[in-house]
Amino acid sequence: MSAAKPQVVTRDAPPRAVWALEQAGLSPLLARLFAARGVRSAEELDDGLARLLAPEGLKGIAAAATLLADTLQRGARICIVADYDCDGATACAVMLRGLALLGARPGSVDYVVPDRAVHGYGLTPAIVDLALSQQPALLVTVDNGIASLAGVAHAKALGLQVLVTDHHLPALVDERIELPAADALVNPSQPGCEFASKNLAGVGVAFYVLLALRGELRQRGVFEAATQPRLDVLLDLVALGTVADVVKLDANNRRLVAQGLRRMRAGRMQPGVAALFSAAGRDASRATGFDLGFALGPRVNAAGRLSDMTLGIECLTTDDSTRALELARQLDAINRERREIEAGMREQAELKLDELLSNPALGGDPPPALALFEPEFHEGVVGIVASRIKDRLHRPTFVFARGADGQLKGSGRSITGFHLRDALDLVSKRHPDLLKKFGGHAMAAGCTLEDDGFERFNTALQQVAREWLDETTLTRTLRTDGPLPPEAFTPAAVAELEAQVWGQAFEAPLFCDEVQVLSQRIVGERHLKLRLKAPGGLQRDAIWFGHIDPLPDIARLAYRLSLDEYQGQQRVQMVVEALADPG
C-alpha cells in the first residue's frame, strides 16, 4: 500500500508580522515560524495564567458552579462519569483532585468509567445504574454527556441531579439539535455559547468548571482571595489531556499546555505523570508536546483500548509515587500489547487495501473514502488503524470490529473538507435503519451497525464522499516553512524550537530544502539512513522512518529537526517526512 504523494507548499510569513515579532525580541527563526501560523503580535504568545479566557464566557458555567457549590456545602455524594480515553481520564482526575482541593468531604466523590466493549460511550442508562451503587446525589460527566439524552433522562427519573461537562457536538434529532435535560450543561460547542475558544478538550472544560466553582465558593465566603486553593497544580493533567485529544491548539489551549509543560519541566507534577515519563523513558525536565501526544497519551489510552481505564485514572490520582510507578509500568505493558495488536491489524488492512486497489476500475487510486472490516479486528484499536490508513492514503477512513454484543463498532478519521459527523448524519437520513448510533467531530467520529450492515454502510459512505470531495481535497497538502537557514542547524536552535508549544492547527516546524544525496542505506526493518549535502555545502545526517525506496541523487526533502544523542554527544539530524517535487 503506497503512500499518497503530497503536494508540498510553503507557508506564507508576512514580512510586516515577522518584523514586528523580531522587534518584540523573538529570534528571526521563531518570528518567521510564528508569523506563518497567524501570530501578529508578541502579546498573542504571552502564556501567563492571567491571559487565560475568563470562565464566565462559557454558557451554563454559573449554573454548574452553583450546583456543585450547593452539593459540596451540604456534604452530598458526587459521582464523576468519565470516558475511556486520555482526555476523559485526565478530566476525571482533574475533577477528583479539584473537588478535593475545594473542600469536598473525604470519601464523598467517586467515579465510574464505561468499559468500551460492555457499555459503549457516554452516560448510558446502564452507566447510570452502575453509578447508583455509590448513592450519589449528583452525577458529573466529563468529556461526555452532550449527546446522552436517554442516560440523562434516566438519571433524572431516578431523582439524581446531573451536570454535563463536555466538548463534543450535540445530538441531532430529526435534523434539530437536541440537548440533554441536565440541571446544568457546560460545553463550548452547545448552541448559544459565545466562549472565544471552541477548541477546549474535555479536560479543559472540567478545569474551567473548577475555576468557576472556586469563584462561587469565594463569593460565599468559603475562601479569601489570598488564601484560596491553587488550581494551577492541575495544569499538568490539563496539558496531557489537551494534547492527547488532538484538539486545535488555539491561543487559549496553547497557554494551558504551556503552563502544564512548565510545571513538568520544573518537576512540579502529579506522581502519575512523573511515573508515565519514567515508564516511557522520557526526560520530564525537557518535556514537550511530542512527549504528551506520542509517549504519555498512548500509554493512558491503552488502558481504555485493551483493559480498564480505572488503571489510568488511578495512576493519575494516586499520591503514592511507588504505586504510580507500578501502574505506569502496567500501562506501558498494555501499550506494548496494543502496538502488537495494531501491527497485526494494519497488516490485515493493507492486504485488503492491496486487493481493493488492484481493481482495474479504480486505476490504482483509492476510492474517495474507505471502510474496512475483519472479524478478527479488535474493537479497542480500530481508531488507531483508521488514523494510520487515513494518514497514508489521505482518505476518510472507517475501521470496524465486532463488539461483544455482536454489533459492528466503527471508528473513523477524516481529512480536511470532509466533516465526518455530518457525513454520518447524512447517511442516517438516507438510510434510517442503518446506523444504530453515531457521534463525534469533524475529524473523528464513531458509529454502530448491525452485524449485516457493513456493505450498506460502505456504499452509503462512498456516495457521500463522491458528492463532497474533489481532486483538490483528495490531494494531501504538506505545508512547510521553506528552507532552514544554515545557521539554525544547531542543538541550540532545536532546543529553542522544542521549548515552544506545537500541535494540532499550530503544527511543529517542517522545513524543505533541495539536497545532494551522498549515501543512503536501510537500517532496522524499514528506515532509510541518509548522508546529505545541504545548501552551502554543509553535510547533514538524516533518517526517513518507515521508508525504504531509494532517493535520486538530487532531492527536495520536507523534514523536521531532532537531536540525536549518543554517548553524551548531541547531533542535529533531519527527520524526513516527504519527497517534494523539484522547486
PDB file of N, CA, C and O in Angstrom, residues 336-372:
ATOM      1  N   ARG A 336       2.377  -1.841  24.922  1.00  0.00           N
ATOM      2  CA  ARG A 336       3.168  -2.721  24.046  1.00  0.00           C
ATOM      3  C   ARG A 336       2.259  -3.773  23.411  1.00  0.00           C
ATOM      4  O   ARG A 336       2.402  -4.092  22.222  1.00  0.00           O
ATOM      5  N   GLU A 337       1.337  -4.317  24.207  1.00  0.00           N
ATOM      6  CA  GLU A 337       0.383  -5.277  23.653  1.00  0.00           C
ATOM      7  C   GLU A 337      -0.479  -4.616  22.587  1.00  0.00           C
ATOM      8  O   GLU A 337      -0.760  -5.203  21.536  1.00  0.00           O
ATOM      9  N   ARG A 338      -0.903  -3.373  22.850  1.00  0.00           N
ATOM     10  CA  ARG A 338      -1.702  -2.626  21.874  1.00  0.00           C
ATOM     11  C   ARG A 338      -0.946  -2.461  20.573  1.00  0.00           C
ATOM     12  O   ARG A 338      -1.515  -2.621  19.481  1.00  0.00           O
ATOM     13  N   ARG A 339       0.351  -2.157  20.641  1.00  0.00           N
ATOM     14  CA  ARG A 339       1.141  -1.979  19.423  1.00  0.00           C
ATOM     15  C   ARG A 339       1.226  -3.277  18.628  1.00  0.00           C
ATOM     16  O   ARG A 339       1.197  -3.260  17.398  1.00  0.00           O
ATOM     17  N   GLU A 340       1.341  -4.410  19.320  1.00  0.00           N
ATOM     18  CA  GLU A 340       1.389  -5.699  18.627  1.00  0.00           C
ATOM     19  C   GLU A 340       0.062  -5.991  17.925  1.00  0.00           C
ATOM     20  O   GLU A 340       0.041  -6.438  16.767  1.00  0.00           O
ATOM     21  N   ILE A 341      -1.043  -5.732  18.619  1.00  0.00           N
ATOM     22  CA  ILE A 341      -2.356  -5.942  18.003  1.00  0.00           C
ATOM     23  C   ILE A 341      -2.523  -5.010  16.811  1.00  0.00           C
ATOM     24  O   ILE A 341      -2.991  -5.407  15.742  1.00  0.00           O
ATOM     25  N   GLU A 342      -2.127  -3.765  16.991  1.00  0.00           N
ATOM     26  CA  GLU A 342      -2.242  -2.787  15.907  1.00  0.00           C
ATOM     27  C   GLU A 342      -1.431  -3.219  14.688  1.00  0.00           C
ATOM     28  O   GLU A 342      -1.894  -3.116  13.543  1.00  0.00           O
ATOM     29  N   ALA A 343      -0.211  -3.709  14.929  1.00  0.00           N
ATOM     30  CA  ALA A 343       0.632  -4.131  13.804  1.00  0.00           C
ATOM     31  C   ALA A 343      -0.039  -5.241  13.009  1.00  0.00           C
ATOM     32  O   ALA A 343      -0.032  -5.238  11.768  1.00  0.00           O
ATOM     33  N   GLY A 344      -0.640  -6.209  13.713  1.00  0.00           N
ATOM     34  CA  GLY A 344      -1.333  -7.287  13.019  1.00  0.00           C
ATOM     35  C   GLY A 344      -2.547  -6.793  12.252  1.00  0.00           C
ATOM     36  O   GLY A 344      -2.786  -7.215  11.111  1.00  0.00           O
ATOM     37  N   MET A 345      -3.293  -5.882  12.849  1.00  0.00           N
ATOM     38  CA  MET A 345      -4.463  -5.337  12.171  1.00  0.00           C
ATOM     39  C   MET A 345      -4.059  -4.510  10.958  1.00  0.00           C
ATOM     40  O   MET A 345      -4.716  -4.561   9.908  1.00  0.00           O
ATOM     41  N   ARG A 346      -2.986  -3.750  11.077  1.00  0.00           N
ATOM     42  CA  ARG A 346      -2.540  -2.946   9.937  1.00  0.00           C
ATOM     43  C   ARG A 346      -2.097  -3.841   8.787  1.00  0.00           C
ATOM     44  O   ARG A 346      -2.351  -3.536   7.615  1.00  0.00           O
ATOM     45  N   GLU A 347      -1.466  -4.954   9.120  1.00  0.00           N
ATOM     46  CA  GLU A 347      -1.044  -5.888   8.073  1.00  0.00           C
ATOM     47  C   GLU A 347      -2.268  -6.450   7.350  1.00  0.00           C
ATOM     48  O   GLU A 347      -2.291  -6.520   6.112  1.00  0.00           O
ATOM     49  N   GLN A 348      -3.287  -6.845   8.123  1.00  0.00           N
ATOM     50  CA  GLN A 348      -4.518  -7.338   7.503  1.00  0.00           C
ATOM     51  C   GLN A 348      -5.182  -6.244   6.660  1.00  0.00           C
ATOM     52  O   GLN A 348      -5.661  -6.496   5.551  1.00  0.00           O
ATOM     53  N   ALA A 349      -5.196  -5.025   7.193  1.00  0.00           N
ATOM     54  CA  ALA A 349      -5.825  -3.919   6.479  1.00  0.00           C
ATOM     55  C   ALA A 349      -5.092  -3.631   5.173  1.00  0.00           C
ATOM     56  O   ALA A 349      -5.729  -3.365   4.141  1.00  0.00           O
ATOM     57  N   GLU A 350      -3.768  -3.697   5.190  1.00  0.00           N
ATOM     58  CA  GLU A 350      -3.004  -3.408   3.982  1.00  0.00           C
ATOM     59  C   GLU A 350      -3.238  -4.483   2.917  1.00  0.00           C
ATOM     60  O   GLU A 350      -3.281  -4.179   1.720  1.00  0.00           O
ATOM     61  N   LEU A 351      -3.402  -5.734   3.352  1.00  0.00           N
ATOM     62  CA  LEU A 351      -3.703  -6.789   2.388  1.00  0.00           C
ATOM     63  C   LEU A 351      -5.064  -6.535   1.721  1.00  0.00           C
ATOM     64  O   LEU A 351      -5.208  -6.704   0.505  1.00  0.00           O
ATOM     65  N   LYS A 352      -6.057  -6.124   2.530  1.00  0.00           N
ATOM     66  CA  LYS A 352      -7.368  -5.833   1.961  1.00  0.00           C
ATOM     67  C   LYS A 352      -7.294  -4.629   1.020  1.00  0.00           C
ATOM     68  O   LYS A 352      -7.933  -4.601  -0.033  1.00  0.00           O
ATOM     69  N   LEU A 353      -6.495  -3.641   1.396  1.00  0.00           N
ATOM     70  CA  LEU A 353      -6.375  -2.454   0.549  1.00  0.00           C
ATOM     71  C   LEU A 353      -5.641  -2.767  -0.747  1.00  0.00           C
ATOM     72  O   LEU A 353      -5.992  -2.257  -1.815  1.00  0.00           O
ATOM     73  N   ASP A 354      -4.603  -3.602  -0.659  1.00  0.00           N
ATOM     74  CA  ASP A 354      -3.899  -4.007  -1.883  1.00  0.00           C
ATOM     75  C   ASP A 354      -4.863  -4.708  -2.837  1.00  0.00           C
ATOM     76  O   ASP A 354      -4.829  -4.496  -4.055  1.00  0.00           O
ATOM     77  N   GLU A 355      -5.722  -5.563  -2.272  1.00  0.00           N
ATOM     78  CA  GLU A 355      -6.717  -6.260  -3.093  1.00  0.00           C
ATOM     79  C   GLU A 355      -7.695  -5.260  -3.711  1.00  0.00           C
ATOM     80  O   GLU A 355      -8.050  -5.356  -4.891  1.00  0.00           O
ATOM     81  N   LEU A 356      -8.108  -4.274  -2.896  1.00  0.00           N
ATOM     82  CA  LEU A 356      -9.040  -3.268  -3.393  1.00  0.00           C
ATOM     83  C   LEU A 356      -8.410  -2.431  -4.506  1.00  0.00           C
ATOM     84  O   LEU A 356      -9.028  -2.196  -5.550  1.00  0.00           O
ATOM     85  N   LEU A 357      -7.170  -1.999  -4.297  1.00  0.00           N
ATOM     86  CA  LEU A 357      -6.520  -1.115  -5.261  1.00  0.00           C
ATOM     87  C   LEU A 357      -6.131  -1.841  -6.547  1.00  0.00           C
ATOM     88  O   LEU A 357      -5.829  -1.190  -7.550  1.00  0.00           O
ATOM     89  N   SER A 358      -6.121  -3.163  -6.501  1.00  0.00           N
ATOM     90  CA  SER A 358      -5.808  -3.913  -7.720  1.00  0.00           C
ATOM     91  C   SER A 358      -6.997  -3.993  -8.666  1.00  0.00           C
ATOM     92  O   SER A 358      -6.877  -4.490  -9.787  1.00  0.00           O
ATOM     93  N   ASN A 359      -8.142  -3.483  -8.224  1.00  0.00           N
ATOM     94  CA  ASN A 359      -9.336  -3.464  -9.070  1.00  0.00           C
ATOM     95  C   ASN A 359      -9.083  -2.530 -10.259  1.00  0.00           C
ATOM     96  O   ASN A 359      -8.860  -1.331 -10.080  1.00  0.00           O
ATOM     97  N   PRO A 360      -9.118  -3.036 -11.481  1.00  0.00           N
ATOM     98  CA  PRO A 360      -8.814  -2.191 -12.651  1.00  0.00           C
ATOM     99  C   PRO A 360      -9.727  -0.966 -12.758  1.00  0.00           C
ATOM    100  O   PRO A 360      -9.323   0.059 -13.295  1.00  0.00           O
ATOM    101  N   ALA A 361     -10.924  -1.072 -12.223  1.00  0.00           N
ATOM    102  CA  ALA A 361     -11.862   0.047 -12.325  1.00  0.00           C
ATOM    103  C   ALA A 361     -11.383   1.275 -11.559  1.00  0.00           C
ATOM    104  O   ALA A 361     -11.790   2.400 -11.866  1.00  0.00           O
ATOM    105  N   LEU A 362     -10.509   1.080 -10.561  1.00  0.00           N
ATOM    106  CA  LEU A 362     -10.019   2.204  -9.767  1.00  0.00           C
ATOM    107  C   LEU A 362      -8.769   2.843 -10.359  1.00  0.00           C
ATOM    108  O   LEU A 362      -8.361   3.923  -9.929  1.00  0.00           O
ATOM    109  N   GLY A 363      -8.147   2.171 -11.309  1.00  0.00           N
ATOM    110  CA  GLY A 363      -6.954   2.735 -11.926  1.00  0.00           C
ATOM    111  C   GLY A 363      -5.794   2.899 -10.971  1.00  0.00           C
ATOM    112  O   GLY A 363      -4.926   3.753 -11.187  1.00  0.00           O
ATOM    113  N   GLY A 364      -5.759   2.113  -9.903  1.00  0.00           N
ATOM    114  CA  GLY A 364      -4.661   2.192  -8.945  1.00  0.00           C
ATOM    115  C   GLY A 364      -4.850   3.231  -7.857  1.00  0.00           C
ATOM    116  O   GLY A 364      -4.059   3.301  -6.917  1.00  0.00           O
ATOM    117  N   ASP A 365      -5.880   4.068  -7.977  1.00  0.00           N
ATOM    118  CA  ASP A 365      -6.149   5.084  -6.965  1.00  0.00           C
ATOM    119  C   ASP A 365      -7.173   4.571  -5.959  1.00  0.00           C
ATOM    120  O   ASP A 365      -8.115   3.866  -6.331  1.00  0.00           O
ATOM    121  N   PRO A 366      -7.021   4.936  -4.692  1.00  0.00           N
ATOM    122  CA  PRO A 366      -8.027   4.512  -3.712  1.00  0.00           C
ATOM    123  C   PRO A 366      -9.340   5.243  -3.954  1.00  0.00           C
ATOM    124  O   PRO A 366      -9.370   6.335  -4.524  1.00  0.00           O
ATOM    125  N   PRO A 367     -10.461   4.653  -3.529  1.00  0.00           N
ATOM    126  CA  PRO A 367     -11.752   5.346  -3.633  1.00  0.00           C
ATOM    127  C   PRO A 367     -11.747   6.588  -2.735  1.00  0.00           C
ATOM    128  O   PRO A 367     -10.856   6.755  -1.895  1.00  0.00           O
ATOM    129  N   PRO A 368     -12.756   7.461  -2.878  1.00  0.00           N
ATOM    130  CA  PRO A 368     -12.739   8.711  -2.107  1.00  0.00           C
ATOM    131  C   PRO A 368     -12.913   8.527  -0.606  1.00  0.00           C
ATOM    132  O   PRO A 368     -12.640   9.451   0.162  1.00  0.00           O
ATOM    133  N   ALA A 369     -13.373   7.373  -0.163  1.00  0.00           N
ATOM    134  CA  ALA A 369     -13.464   7.065   1.263  1.00  0.00           C
ATOM    135  C   ALA A 369     -13.260   5.568   1.429  1.00  0.00           C
ATOM    136  O   ALA A 369     -13.483   4.784   0.499  1.00  0.00           O
ATOM    137  N   LEU A 370     -12.827   5.166   2.612  1.00  0.00           N
ATOM    138  CA  LEU A 370     -12.505   3.765   2.861  1.00  0.00           C
ATOM    139  C   LEU A 370     -13.256   3.261   4.090  1.00  0.00           C
ATOM    140  O   LEU A 370     -13.377   3.976   5.092  1.00  0.00           O
ATOM    141  N   ALA A 371     -13.743   2.035   4.010  1.00  0.00           N
ATOM    142  CA  ALA A 371     -14.336   1.360   5.153  1.00  0.00           C
ATOM    143  C   ALA A 371     -13.831  -0.082   5.149  1.00  0.00           C
ATOM    144  O   ALA A 371     -13.897  -0.758   4.117  1.00  0.00           O
ATOM    145  N   LEU A 372     -13.308  -0.526   6.281  1.00  0.00           N
ATOM    146  CA  LEU A 372     -12.715  -1.860   6.379  1.00  0.00           C
ATOM    147  C   LEU A 372     -13.297  -2.608   7.571  1.00  0.00           C
ATOM    148  O   LEU A 372     -13.555  -2.008   8.620  1.00  0.00           O
TER     149      LEU A 372
END
